[in-house]
PDB file of C-alpha atoms in Angstrom:
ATOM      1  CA  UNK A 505       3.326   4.939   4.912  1.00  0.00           C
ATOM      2  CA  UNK A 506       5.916   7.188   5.456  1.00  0.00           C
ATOM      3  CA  UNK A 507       4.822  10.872   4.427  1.00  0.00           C
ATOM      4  CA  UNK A 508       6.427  14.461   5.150  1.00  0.00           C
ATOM      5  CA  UNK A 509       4.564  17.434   4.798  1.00  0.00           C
ATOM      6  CA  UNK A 510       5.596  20.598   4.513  1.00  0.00           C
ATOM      7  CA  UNK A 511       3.268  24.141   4.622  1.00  0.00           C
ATOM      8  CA  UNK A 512       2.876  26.392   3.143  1.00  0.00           C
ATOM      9  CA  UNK A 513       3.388  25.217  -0.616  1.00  0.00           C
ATOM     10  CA  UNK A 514       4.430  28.577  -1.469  1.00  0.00           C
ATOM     11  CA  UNK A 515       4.810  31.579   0.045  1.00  0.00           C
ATOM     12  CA  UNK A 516       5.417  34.967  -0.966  1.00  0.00           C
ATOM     13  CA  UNK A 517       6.908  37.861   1.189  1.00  0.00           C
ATOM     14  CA  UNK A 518       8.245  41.237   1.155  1.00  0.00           C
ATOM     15  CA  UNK A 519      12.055  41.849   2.080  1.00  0.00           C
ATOM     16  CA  UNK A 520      12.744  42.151   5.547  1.00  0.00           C
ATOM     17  CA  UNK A 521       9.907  39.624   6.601  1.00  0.00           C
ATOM     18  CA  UNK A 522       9.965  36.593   8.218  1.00  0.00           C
ATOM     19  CA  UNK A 523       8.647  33.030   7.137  1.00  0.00           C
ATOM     20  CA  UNK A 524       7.901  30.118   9.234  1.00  0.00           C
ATOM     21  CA  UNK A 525       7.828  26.535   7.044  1.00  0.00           C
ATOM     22  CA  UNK A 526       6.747  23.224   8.777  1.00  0.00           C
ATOM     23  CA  UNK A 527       7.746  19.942   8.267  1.00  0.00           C
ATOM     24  CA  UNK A 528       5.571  16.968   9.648  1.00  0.00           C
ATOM     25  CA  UNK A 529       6.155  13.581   9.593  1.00  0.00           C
ATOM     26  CA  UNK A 530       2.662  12.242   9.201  1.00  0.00           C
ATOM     27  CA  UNK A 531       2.935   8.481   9.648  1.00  0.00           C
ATOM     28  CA  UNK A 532       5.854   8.022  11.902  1.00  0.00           C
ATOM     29  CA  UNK A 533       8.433   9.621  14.566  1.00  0.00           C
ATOM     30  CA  UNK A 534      11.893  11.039  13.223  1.00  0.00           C
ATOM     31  CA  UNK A 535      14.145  12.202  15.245  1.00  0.00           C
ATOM     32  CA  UNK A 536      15.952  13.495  12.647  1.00  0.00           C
ATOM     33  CA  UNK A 537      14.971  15.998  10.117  1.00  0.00           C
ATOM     34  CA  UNK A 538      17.007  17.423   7.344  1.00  0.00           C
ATOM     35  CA  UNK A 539      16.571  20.939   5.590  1.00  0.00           C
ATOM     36  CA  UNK A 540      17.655  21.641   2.130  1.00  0.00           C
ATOM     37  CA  UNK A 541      16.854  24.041  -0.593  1.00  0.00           C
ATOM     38  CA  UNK A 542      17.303  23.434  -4.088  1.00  0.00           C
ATOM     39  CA  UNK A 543      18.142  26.087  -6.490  1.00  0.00           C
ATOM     40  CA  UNK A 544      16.832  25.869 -10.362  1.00  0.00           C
ATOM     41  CA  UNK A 545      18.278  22.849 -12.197  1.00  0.00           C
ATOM     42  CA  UNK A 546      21.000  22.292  -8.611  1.00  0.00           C
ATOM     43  CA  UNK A 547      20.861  19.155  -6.638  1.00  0.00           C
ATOM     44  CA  UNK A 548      19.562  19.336  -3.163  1.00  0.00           C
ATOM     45  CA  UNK A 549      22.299  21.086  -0.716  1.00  0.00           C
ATOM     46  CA  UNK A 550      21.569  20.292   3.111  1.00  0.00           C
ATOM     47  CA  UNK A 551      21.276  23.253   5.118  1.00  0.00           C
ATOM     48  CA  UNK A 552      21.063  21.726   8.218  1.00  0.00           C
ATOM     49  CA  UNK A 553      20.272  18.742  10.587  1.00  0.00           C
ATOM     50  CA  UNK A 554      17.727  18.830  12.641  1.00  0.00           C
ATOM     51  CA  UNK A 555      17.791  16.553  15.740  1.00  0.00           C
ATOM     52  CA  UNK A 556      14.386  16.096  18.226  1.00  0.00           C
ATOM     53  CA  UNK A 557      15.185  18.021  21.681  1.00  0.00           C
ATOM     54  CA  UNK A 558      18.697  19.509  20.796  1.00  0.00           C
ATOM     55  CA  UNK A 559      20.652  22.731  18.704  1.00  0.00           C
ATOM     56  CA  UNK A 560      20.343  21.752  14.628  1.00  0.00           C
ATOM     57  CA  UNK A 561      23.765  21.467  13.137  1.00  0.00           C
ATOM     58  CA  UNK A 562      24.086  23.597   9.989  1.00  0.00           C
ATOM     59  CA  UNK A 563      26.303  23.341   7.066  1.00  0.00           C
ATOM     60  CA  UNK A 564      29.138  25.007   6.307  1.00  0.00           C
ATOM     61  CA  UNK A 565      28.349  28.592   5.136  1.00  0.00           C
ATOM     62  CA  UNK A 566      24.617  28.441   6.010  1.00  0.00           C
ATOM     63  CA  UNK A 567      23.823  31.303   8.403  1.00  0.00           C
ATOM     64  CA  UNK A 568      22.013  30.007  11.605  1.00  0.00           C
ATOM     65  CA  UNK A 569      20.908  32.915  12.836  1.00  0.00           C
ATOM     66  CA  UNK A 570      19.062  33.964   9.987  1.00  0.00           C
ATOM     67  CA  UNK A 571      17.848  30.484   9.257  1.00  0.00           C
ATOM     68  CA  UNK A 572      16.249  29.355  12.730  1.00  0.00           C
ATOM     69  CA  UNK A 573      15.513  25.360  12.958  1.00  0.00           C
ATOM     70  CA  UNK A 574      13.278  23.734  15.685  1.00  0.00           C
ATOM     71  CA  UNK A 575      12.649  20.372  15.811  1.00  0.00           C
ATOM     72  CA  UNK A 576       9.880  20.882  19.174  1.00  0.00           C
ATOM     73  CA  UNK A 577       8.479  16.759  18.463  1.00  0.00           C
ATOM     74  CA  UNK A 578       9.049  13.818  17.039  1.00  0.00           C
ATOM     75  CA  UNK A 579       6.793  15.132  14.385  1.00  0.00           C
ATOM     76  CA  UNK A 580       7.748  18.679  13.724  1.00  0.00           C
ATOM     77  CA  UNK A 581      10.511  20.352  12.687  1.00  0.00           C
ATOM     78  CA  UNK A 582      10.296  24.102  11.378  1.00  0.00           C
ATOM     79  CA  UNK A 583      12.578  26.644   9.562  1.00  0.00           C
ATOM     80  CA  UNK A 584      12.236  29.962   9.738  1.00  0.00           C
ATOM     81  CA  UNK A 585      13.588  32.499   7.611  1.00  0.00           C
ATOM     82  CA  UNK A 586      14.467  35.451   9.407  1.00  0.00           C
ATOM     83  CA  UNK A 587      14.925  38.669   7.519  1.00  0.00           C
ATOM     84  CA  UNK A 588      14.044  37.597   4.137  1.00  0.00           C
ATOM     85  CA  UNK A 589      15.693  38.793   0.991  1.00  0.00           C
ATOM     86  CA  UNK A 590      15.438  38.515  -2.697  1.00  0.00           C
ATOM     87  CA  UNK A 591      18.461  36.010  -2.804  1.00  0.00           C
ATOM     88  CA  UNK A 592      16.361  33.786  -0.189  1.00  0.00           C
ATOM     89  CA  UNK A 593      14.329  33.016  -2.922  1.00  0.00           C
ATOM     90  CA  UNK A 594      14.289  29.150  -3.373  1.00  0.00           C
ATOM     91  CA  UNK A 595      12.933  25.817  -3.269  1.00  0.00           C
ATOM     92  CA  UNK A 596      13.004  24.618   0.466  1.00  0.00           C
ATOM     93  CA  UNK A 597      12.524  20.723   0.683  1.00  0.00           C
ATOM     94  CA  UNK A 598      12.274  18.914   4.310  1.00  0.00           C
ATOM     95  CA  UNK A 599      13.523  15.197   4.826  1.00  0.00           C
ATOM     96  CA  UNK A 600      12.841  13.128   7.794  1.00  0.00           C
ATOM     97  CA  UNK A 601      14.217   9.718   8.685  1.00  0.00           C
ATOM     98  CA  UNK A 602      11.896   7.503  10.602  1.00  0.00           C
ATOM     99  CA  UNK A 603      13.735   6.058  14.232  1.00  0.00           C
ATOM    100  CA  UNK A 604      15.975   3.255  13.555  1.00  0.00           C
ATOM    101  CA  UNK A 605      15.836   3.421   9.832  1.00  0.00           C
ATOM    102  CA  UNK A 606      17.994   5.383   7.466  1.00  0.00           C
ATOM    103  CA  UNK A 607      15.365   5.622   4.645  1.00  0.00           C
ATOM    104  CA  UNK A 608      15.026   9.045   4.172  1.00  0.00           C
ATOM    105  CA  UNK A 609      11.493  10.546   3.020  1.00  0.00           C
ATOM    106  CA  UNK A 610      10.895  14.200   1.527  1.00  0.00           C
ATOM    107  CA  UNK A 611       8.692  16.506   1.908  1.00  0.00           C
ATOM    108  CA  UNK A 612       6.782  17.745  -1.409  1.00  0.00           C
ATOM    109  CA  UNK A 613       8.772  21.230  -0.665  1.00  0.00           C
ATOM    110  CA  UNK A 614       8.139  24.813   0.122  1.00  0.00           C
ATOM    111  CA  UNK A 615       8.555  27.528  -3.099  1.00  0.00           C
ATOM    112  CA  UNK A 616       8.866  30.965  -1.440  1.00  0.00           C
ATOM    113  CA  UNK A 617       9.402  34.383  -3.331  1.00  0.00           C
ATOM    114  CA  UNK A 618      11.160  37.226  -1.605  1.00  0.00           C
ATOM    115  CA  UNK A 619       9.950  40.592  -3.180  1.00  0.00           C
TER     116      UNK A 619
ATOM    117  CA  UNK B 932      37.384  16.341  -3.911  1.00  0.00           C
ATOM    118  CA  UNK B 933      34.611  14.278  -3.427  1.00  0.00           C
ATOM    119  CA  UNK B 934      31.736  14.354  -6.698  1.00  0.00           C
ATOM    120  CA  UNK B 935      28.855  12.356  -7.300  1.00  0.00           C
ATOM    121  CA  UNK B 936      28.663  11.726 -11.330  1.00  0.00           C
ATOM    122  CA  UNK B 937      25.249  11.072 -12.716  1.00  0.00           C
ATOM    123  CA  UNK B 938      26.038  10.108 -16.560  1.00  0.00           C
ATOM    124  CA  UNK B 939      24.338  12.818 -18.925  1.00  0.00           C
ATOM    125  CA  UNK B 940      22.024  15.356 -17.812  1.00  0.00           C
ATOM    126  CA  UNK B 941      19.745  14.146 -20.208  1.00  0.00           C
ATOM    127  CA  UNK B 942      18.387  10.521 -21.018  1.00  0.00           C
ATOM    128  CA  UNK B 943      15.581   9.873 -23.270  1.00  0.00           C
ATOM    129  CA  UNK B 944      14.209   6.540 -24.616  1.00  0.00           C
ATOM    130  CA  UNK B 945      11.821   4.986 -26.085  1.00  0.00           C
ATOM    131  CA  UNK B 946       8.476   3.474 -24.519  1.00  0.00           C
ATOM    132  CA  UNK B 947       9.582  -0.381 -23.525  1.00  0.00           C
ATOM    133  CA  UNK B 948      13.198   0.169 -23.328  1.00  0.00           C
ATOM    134  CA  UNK B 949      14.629  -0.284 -20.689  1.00  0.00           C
ATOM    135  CA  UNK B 950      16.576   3.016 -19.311  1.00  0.00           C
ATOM    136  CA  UNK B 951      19.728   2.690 -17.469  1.00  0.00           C
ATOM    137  CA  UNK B 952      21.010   5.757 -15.268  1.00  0.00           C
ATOM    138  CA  UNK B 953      24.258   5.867 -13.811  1.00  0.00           C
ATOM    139  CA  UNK B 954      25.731   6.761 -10.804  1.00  0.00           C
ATOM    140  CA  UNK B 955      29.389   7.455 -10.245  1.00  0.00           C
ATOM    141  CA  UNK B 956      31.344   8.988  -6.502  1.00  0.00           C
ATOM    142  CA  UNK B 957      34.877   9.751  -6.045  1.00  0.00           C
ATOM    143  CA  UNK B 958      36.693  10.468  -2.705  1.00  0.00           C
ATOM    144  CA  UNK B 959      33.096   8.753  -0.976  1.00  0.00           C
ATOM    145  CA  UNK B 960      33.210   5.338   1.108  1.00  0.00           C
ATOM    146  CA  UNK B 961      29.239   4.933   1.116  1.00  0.00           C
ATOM    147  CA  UNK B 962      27.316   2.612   3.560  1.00  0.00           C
ATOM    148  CA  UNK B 963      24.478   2.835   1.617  1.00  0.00           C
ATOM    149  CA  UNK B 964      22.964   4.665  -1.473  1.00  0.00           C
ATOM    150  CA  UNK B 965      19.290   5.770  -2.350  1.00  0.00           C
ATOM    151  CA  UNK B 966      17.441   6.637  -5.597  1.00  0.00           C
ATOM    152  CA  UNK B 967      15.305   9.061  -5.993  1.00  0.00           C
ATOM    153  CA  UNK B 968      12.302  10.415  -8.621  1.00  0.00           C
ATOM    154  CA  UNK B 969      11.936  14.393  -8.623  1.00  0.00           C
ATOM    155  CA  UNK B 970       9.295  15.800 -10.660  1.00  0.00           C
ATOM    156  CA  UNK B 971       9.246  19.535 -11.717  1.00  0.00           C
ATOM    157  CA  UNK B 972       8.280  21.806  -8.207  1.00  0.00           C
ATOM    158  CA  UNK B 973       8.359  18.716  -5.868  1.00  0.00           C
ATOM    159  CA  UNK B 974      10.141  17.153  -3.727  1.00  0.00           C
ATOM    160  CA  UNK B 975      12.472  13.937  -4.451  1.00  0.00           C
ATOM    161  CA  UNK B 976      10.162  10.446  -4.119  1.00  0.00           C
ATOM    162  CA  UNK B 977      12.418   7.320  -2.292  1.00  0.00           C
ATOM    163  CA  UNK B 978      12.188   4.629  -4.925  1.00  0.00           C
ATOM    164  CA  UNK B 979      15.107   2.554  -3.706  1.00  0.00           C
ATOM    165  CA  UNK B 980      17.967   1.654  -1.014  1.00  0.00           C
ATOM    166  CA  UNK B 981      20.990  -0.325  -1.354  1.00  0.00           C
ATOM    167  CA  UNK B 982      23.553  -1.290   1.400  1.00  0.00           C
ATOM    168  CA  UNK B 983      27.360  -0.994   0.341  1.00  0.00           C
ATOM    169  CA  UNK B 984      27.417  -4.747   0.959  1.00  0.00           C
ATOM    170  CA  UNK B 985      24.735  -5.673  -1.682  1.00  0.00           C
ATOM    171  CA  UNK B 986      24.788  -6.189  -5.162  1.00  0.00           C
ATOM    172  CA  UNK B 987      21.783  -5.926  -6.223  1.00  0.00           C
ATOM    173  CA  UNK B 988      17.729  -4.487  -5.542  1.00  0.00           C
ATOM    174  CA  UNK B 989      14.687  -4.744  -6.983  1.00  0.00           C
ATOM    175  CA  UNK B 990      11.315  -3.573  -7.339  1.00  0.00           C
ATOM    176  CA  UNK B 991       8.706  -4.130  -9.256  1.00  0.00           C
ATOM    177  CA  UNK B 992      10.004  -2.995 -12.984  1.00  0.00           C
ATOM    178  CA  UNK B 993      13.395  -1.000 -11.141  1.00  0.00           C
ATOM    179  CA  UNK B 994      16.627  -2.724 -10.224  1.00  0.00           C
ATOM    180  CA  UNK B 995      19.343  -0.682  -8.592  1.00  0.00           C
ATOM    181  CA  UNK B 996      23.048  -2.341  -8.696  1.00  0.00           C
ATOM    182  CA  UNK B 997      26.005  -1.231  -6.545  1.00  0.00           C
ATOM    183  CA  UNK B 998      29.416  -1.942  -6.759  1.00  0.00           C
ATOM    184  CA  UNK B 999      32.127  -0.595  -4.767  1.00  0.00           C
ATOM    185  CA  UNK B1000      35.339  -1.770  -6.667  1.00  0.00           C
ATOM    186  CA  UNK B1001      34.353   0.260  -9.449  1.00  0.00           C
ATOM    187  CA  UNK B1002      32.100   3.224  -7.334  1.00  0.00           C
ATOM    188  CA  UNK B1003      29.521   3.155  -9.568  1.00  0.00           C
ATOM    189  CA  UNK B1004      25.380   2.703  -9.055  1.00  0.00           C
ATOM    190  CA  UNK B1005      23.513   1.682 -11.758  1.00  0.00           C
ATOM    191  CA  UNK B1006      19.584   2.190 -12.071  1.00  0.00           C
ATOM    192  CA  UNK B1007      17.523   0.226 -14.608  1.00  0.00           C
ATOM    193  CA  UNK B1008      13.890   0.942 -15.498  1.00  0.00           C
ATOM    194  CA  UNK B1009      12.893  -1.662 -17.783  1.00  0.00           C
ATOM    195  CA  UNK B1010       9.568  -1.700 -19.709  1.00  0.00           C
ATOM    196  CA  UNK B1011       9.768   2.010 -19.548  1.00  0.00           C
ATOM    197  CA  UNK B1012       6.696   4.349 -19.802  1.00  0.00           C
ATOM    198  CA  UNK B1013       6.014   7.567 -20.592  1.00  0.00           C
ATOM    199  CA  UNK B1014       4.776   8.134 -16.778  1.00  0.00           C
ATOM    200  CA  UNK B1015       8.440   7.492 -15.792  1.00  0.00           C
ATOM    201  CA  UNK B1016       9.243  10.836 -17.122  1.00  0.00           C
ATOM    202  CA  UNK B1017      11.206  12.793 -14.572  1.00  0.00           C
ATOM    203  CA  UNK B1018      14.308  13.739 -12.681  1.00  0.00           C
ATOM    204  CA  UNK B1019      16.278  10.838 -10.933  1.00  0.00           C
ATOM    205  CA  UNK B1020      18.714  11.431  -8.024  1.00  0.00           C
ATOM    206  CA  UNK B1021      21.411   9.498  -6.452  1.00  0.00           C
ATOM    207  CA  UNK B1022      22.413  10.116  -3.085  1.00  0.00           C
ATOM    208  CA  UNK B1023      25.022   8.604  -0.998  1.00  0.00           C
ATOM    209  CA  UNK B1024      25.404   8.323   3.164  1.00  0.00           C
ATOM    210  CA  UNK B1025      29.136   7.361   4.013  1.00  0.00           C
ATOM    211  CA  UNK B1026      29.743   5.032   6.310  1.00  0.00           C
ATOM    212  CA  UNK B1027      30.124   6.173  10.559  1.00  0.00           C
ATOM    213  CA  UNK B1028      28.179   8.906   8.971  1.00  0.00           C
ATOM    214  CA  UNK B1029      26.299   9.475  12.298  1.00  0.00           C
ATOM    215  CA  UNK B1030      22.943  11.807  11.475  1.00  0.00           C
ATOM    216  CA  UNK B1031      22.292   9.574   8.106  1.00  0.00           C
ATOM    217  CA  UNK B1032      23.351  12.862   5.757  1.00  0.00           C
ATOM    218  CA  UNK B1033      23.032  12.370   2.057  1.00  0.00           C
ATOM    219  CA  UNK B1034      25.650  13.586  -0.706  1.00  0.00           C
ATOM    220  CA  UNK B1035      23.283  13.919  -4.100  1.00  0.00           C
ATOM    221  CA  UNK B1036      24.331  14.390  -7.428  1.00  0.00           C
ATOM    222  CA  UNK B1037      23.006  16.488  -9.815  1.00  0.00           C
ATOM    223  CA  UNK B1038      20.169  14.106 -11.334  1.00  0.00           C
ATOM    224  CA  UNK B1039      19.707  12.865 -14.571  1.00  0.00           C
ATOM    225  CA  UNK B1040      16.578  14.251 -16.380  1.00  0.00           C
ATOM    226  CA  UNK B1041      14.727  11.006 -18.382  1.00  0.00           C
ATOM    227  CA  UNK B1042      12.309  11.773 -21.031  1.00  0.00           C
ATOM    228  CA  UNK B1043      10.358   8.671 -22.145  1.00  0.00           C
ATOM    229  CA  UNK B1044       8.376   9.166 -25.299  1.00  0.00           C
ATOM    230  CA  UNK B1045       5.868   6.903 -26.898  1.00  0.00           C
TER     231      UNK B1045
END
């Protein structure tokens, strides 16, 4: 029980493109899902929250416009990076809490290349 | 500032041992902590959960510890194998923390060899 997917596995783009990632929770409903990116050898930084129905609330100094969240289910939350660049190059990892626990389950993560 | 402290960056031990990771947070007042196993281009694996008002968890051959006097998690794998090879992560929620978001540290890296 209690698998996140994520797709695509990796993804590569040109600059100036735009890439949709999903994040399902396979097993169980989250209302919450959480959106991080890793760089090489970093700890996970949280981009932003994702909350079922509502506006995501994004960390400090993470651009929402440019990273758009939307959490349409109880089952699917997707990022989209708008306008890709080289320096959007990363690791992107989903998380998703199942309702009424606080167990937090990843994703296996999203490797996209900006050319 | 706040930090989350994993000991070295770099553990490794030999197959049977029993590895112990540590987990350290300053400037935190955590409701409840996680571990977690990364391996190299995936994402983090939930291995275990403890509540700030617990001492102690186990699982199978992993036992996680918590104690908030001296803000410290400790992680034991004991009867190590080389299969636990692999990146482990602590992460911390703080208590009234509303949307369950997770502080991690920086991982320690555990290399068992035979």
């Amino acid at each position: 029980g209690a698998v996140v997917s994520q797709h695509p596995s990796r993804v590569i783009c040109k600059s100036g493109t735009s890439v949709k990632i999903e994040c399902r929770s396979l097993d169980f409903q989250a209302t919450t899902m959480f959106w991080y990116r890793q760089f090489p050898k970093q700890s996970l930084m949280l981009m932003a929250t994702s909350n079922e129905g509502s506006k995501a609330t994004y960390e400090q100094g993470v651009e929402k416009d440019k990273f758009l969240i939307n959490h349409a289910s109880l089952t699917l939350s997707t990022l989209t990076v708008t306008s890709a660049h080289p320096e959007d190059s990363s690791f992107y990892i989903c998380s998703a809490t199942p309702t009424g626990s606080v167990e937090q389950y990843f994703g296996p993560g999203t490797r996209l290349t900006v050319t | 500032s706040q930090k989350i402290e994993q000991n070295s960056e770099a553990l490794n031990i030999q197959e049977g041992k029993t590895a112990t990771l540590t987990c350290n947070y300053t400037n935190y007042s955590p409701a409840y902590l996680q571990w977690y196993r990364q391996d190299p281009g995936r994402g983090p694996v939930f291995l275990l959960l403890i509540r700030e008002n617990e001492k102690e968890k186990r699982k199978e051959r992993l036992k996680v510890t918590f104690d908030t006097t001296l803000k410290q998690s400790l992680f034991h794998i004991t009867a190590s194998q080389p299969a636990d090879s692999a990146t482990y992560l602590c992460a911390l929620a703080e208590g009234g923390s509303t949307l369950g978001r997770l502080y991690f540290g920086r991982g320690t890296q555990l290399t068992v060899w035979p």
